[in-house]
Amino acid sequence: MVQMLDGASYDGRSAAVVRGLPGRYYTDPAIFEEEKQKIFFRTWQCLGHVAMLPEKGSFIVASVVDQEIAILRGEDDIPRAFFNICRHRGHPLLEGRGVARRIVCPYHAWTYDASGQLRNAPHTAGIAGFDASTIRLKSVRLEIFMGLLFVNLDDNAPPVAVQFGAVEAEIRAIRPNLEDQRLVFEYPMVHACNWKASVEGFSECYHCAPVHKYLVDNVVDPTTYVLTVEGPVQRHRLQSRDGTMSQVLWHLWPNLAIGFYPIPGVGSVLCTRHMYPRTVGESIYHYRWFADPGMDVDAIVRYAQHHATTTGKEDAEVVIQVQRGMTSRGFDSSLLIANPAKGDSTEHAIAAFHVQVLSALGHAPDGRMR
Ligand code: FES
Ligand SMILES: [Fe+2]
């Protein structure tokens, strides 16, 4: 039995085959543009952690699809987010990460302070109507939630706690001091695939046995996998191979995962993953690993580096290949094996994710425009 992709026709509990999104959702630039406008420019997007802004003037530059955002800690110690462009003629201002008490535009040297206020614009004295005190970098909404830096390009979106509040207590039950975590290792892995293929790779462990041999033989026991979905939240829980620790992961719509990894000799280590879309056929799968105060940083870094060259690399390889396959004229849509009772082999979270995508886009369940 193949069911249509439709929240009404699949109950989310039974064992069934569910038809996934049509292939064009992974390859069509027009759909990607629509996702940009209706998903990524309307939801809270996590661009990092407060640990990345340790002092006054600290900044990071990151992107929400094609919109470059700078987040700076001001002279008043308050982090703020701005579009990373000069108010004069739009030259980008900052790059990467660092500390800037003053931001000098490379083009005509307009100079801003770390709170985004224009302080100096050469040769403007006496120009009628020019008042530097009225010019600031254009701000973007920023909220710090669970220690993470969230921005939202939609001025009318509800606060971030409305989007993610349901999971805060669960996450803080494991790590109350989320704000005190130290970022110790990160790597942006290029996934030459649509962002949804990256999310889908996270959303099931059906591929764990064939793809992640090291992981299932040494780290976790997939037969203990429990995967539940509640609206925009996926919850993943499984036991370490020796049965002494749990691995717990949340995937939060649309493109953020937060997890605690059982690292032998260290304990439960916080790791975030972001599936940042870049183009219709490329996303950046960005891992960040954090140490709780007192943890063995070297051991975490060793584990994370090993993860990058095993599980992380293996995931990148399969999603790149599946993107290649989805461009084939022979690909219609996925046939998702939904079997929530068997956490190590169910794809029901992908079916739920597809319903979220269609709902956000306002498309009918079979992928046609409503
Ligand atoms: S564009 Fe920045 S000073 Fe001219
Ligand atoms: Fe994987």
mmCIF file with all atom_site columns, N, CA and C and ligand atoms in Angstrom, residues 86-91 93 105-110 112, ligand 1:
data_model
loop_
_atom_site.group_PDB
_atom_site.id
_atom_site.type_symbol
_atom_site.label_atom_id
_atom_site.label_alt_id
_atom_site.label_comp_id
_atom_site.label_asym_id
_atom_site.label_entity_id
_atom_site.label_seq_id
_atom_site.pdbx_PDB_ins_code
_atom_site.Cartn_x
_atom_site.Cartn_y
_atom_site.Cartn_z
_atom_site.occupancy
_atom_site.B_iso_or_equiv
_atom_site.pdbx_formal_charge
_atom_site.auth_seq_id
_atom_site.auth_comp_id
_atom_site.auth_asym_id
_atom_site.auth_atom_id
_atom_site.pdbx_PDB_model_num
ATOM   1  N  N   . CYS A 1 86  ? 26.885 48.202 4.566  1.00 0.00 ? 86  CYS A N   1
ATOM   2  C  CA  . CYS A 1 86  ? 27.034 49.622 4.875  1.00 0.00 ? 86  CYS A CA  1
ATOM   3  C  C   . CYS A 1 86  ? 25.780 50.389 4.436  1.00 0.00 ? 86  CYS A C   1
ATOM   4  N  N   . ARG A 1 87  ? 25.390 51.376 5.260  1.00 0.00 ? 87  ARG A N   1
ATOM   5  C  CA  . ARG A 1 87  ? 24.202 52.157 4.912  1.00 0.00 ? 87  ARG A CA  1
ATOM   6  C  C   . ARG A 1 87  ? 24.488 53.150 3.791  1.00 0.00 ? 87  ARG A C   1
ATOM   7  N  N   . HIS A 1 88  ? 25.758 53.330 3.443  1.00 0.00 ? 88  HIS A N   1
ATOM   8  C  CA  . HIS A 1 88  ? 26.076 54.274 2.380  1.00 0.00 ? 88  HIS A CA  1
ATOM   9  C  C   . HIS A 1 88  ? 25.682 53.699 1.020  1.00 0.00 ? 88  HIS A C   1
ATOM   10 N  N   . ARG A 1 89  ? 26.446 52.737 0.534  1.00 0.00 ? 89  ARG A N   1
ATOM   11 C  CA  . ARG A 1 89  ? 26.107 52.166 -0.767 1.00 0.00 ? 89  ARG A CA  1
ATOM   12 C  C   . ARG A 1 89  ? 26.160 50.648 -0.770 1.00 0.00 ? 89  ARG A C   1
ATOM   13 N  N   . GLY A 1 90  ? 26.083 50.088 0.444  1.00 0.00 ? 90  GLY A N   1
ATOM   14 C  CA  . GLY A 1 90  ? 25.830 48.654 0.523  1.00 0.00 ? 90  GLY A CA  1
ATOM   15 C  C   . GLY A 1 90  ? 27.032 47.730 0.517  1.00 0.00 ? 90  GLY A C   1
ATOM   16 N  N   . HIS A 1 91  ? 28.226 48.260 0.648  1.00 0.00 ? 91  HIS A N   1
ATOM   17 C  CA  . HIS A 1 91  ? 29.384 47.354 0.685  1.00 0.00 ? 91  HIS A CA  1
ATOM   18 C  C   . HIS A 1 91  ? 29.300 46.482 1.943  1.00 0.00 ? 91  HIS A C   1
ATOM   19 N  N   . LEU A 1 93  ? 30.459 44.685 5.316  1.00 0.00 ? 93  LEU A N   1
ATOM   20 C  CA  . LEU A 1 93  ? 31.298 45.333 6.328  1.00 0.00 ? 93  LEU A CA  1
ATOM   21 C  C   . LEU A 1 93  ? 32.292 44.388 7.004  1.00 0.00 ? 93  LEU A C   1
ATOM   22 N  N   . CYS A 1 105 ? 33.976 50.782 6.945  1.00 0.00 ? 105 CYS A N   1
ATOM   23 C  CA  . CYS A 1 105 ? 33.624 50.234 5.633  1.00 0.00 ? 105 CYS A CA  1
ATOM   24 C  C   . CYS A 1 105 ? 34.823 50.372 4.689  1.00 0.00 ? 105 CYS A C   1
ATOM   25 N  N   . PRO A 1 106 ? 35.159 49.282 3.984  1.00 0.00 ? 106 PRO A N   1
ATOM   26 C  CA  . PRO A 1 106 ? 36.339 49.333 3.110  1.00 0.00 ? 106 PRO A CA  1
ATOM   27 C  C   . PRO A 1 106 ? 36.179 50.281 1.921  1.00 0.00 ? 106 PRO A C   1
ATOM   28 N  N   . TYR A 1 107 ? 34.945 50.707 1.592  1.00 0.00 ? 107 TYR A N   1
ATOM   29 C  CA  . TYR A 1 107 ? 34.735 51.454 0.347  1.00 0.00 ? 107 TYR A CA  1
ATOM   30 C  C   . TYR A 1 107 ? 35.021 52.950 0.526  1.00 0.00 ? 107 TYR A C   1
ATOM   31 N  N   . HIS A 1 108 ? 34.252 53.641 1.400  1.00 0.00 ? 108 HIS A N   1
ATOM   32 C  CA  . HIS A 1 108 ? 34.470 55.084 1.588  1.00 0.00 ? 108 HIS A CA  1
ATOM   33 C  C   . HIS A 1 108 ? 34.714 55.440 3.046  1.00 0.00 ? 108 HIS A C   1
ATOM   34 N  N   . ALA A 1 109 ? 34.956 54.410 3.834  1.00 0.00 ? 109 ALA A N   1
ATOM   35 C  CA  . ALA A 1 109 ? 35.394 54.577 5.227  1.00 0.00 ? 109 ALA A CA  1
ATOM   36 C  C   . ALA A 1 109 ? 34.339 55.154 6.163  1.00 0.00 ? 109 ALA A C   1
ATOM   37 N  N   . TRP A 1 110 ? 33.067 54.944 5.859  1.00 0.00 ? 110 TRP A N   1
ATOM   38 C  CA  . TRP A 1 110 ? 32.081 55.247 6.898  1.00 0.00 ? 110 TRP A CA  1
ATOM   39 C  C   . TRP A 1 110 ? 32.394 54.323 8.084  1.00 0.00 ? 110 TRP A C   1
ATOM   40 N  N   . TYR A 1 112 ? 31.337 52.827 11.940 1.00 0.00 ? 112 TYR A N   1
ATOM   41 C  CA  . TYR A 1 112 ? 30.251 52.542 12.886 1.00 0.00 ? 112 TYR A CA  1
ATOM   42 C  C   . TYR A 1 112 ? 30.854 52.035 14.187 1.00 0.00 ? 112 TYR A C   1
HETATM 43 S  S1  . FES B 2 .   ? 29.684 51.786 0.792  1.00 0.00 ? 1   FES B S1  1
HETATM 44 FE FE1 . FES B 2 .   ? 30.382 51.918 2.789  1.00 0.00 ? 1   FES B FE1 1
HETATM 45 S  S2  . FES B 2 .   ? 31.348 53.813 2.922  1.00 0.00 ? 1   FES B S2  1
HETATM 46 FE FE2 . FES B 2 .   ? 30.589 53.744 0.921  1.00 0.00 ? 1   FES B FE2 1
#
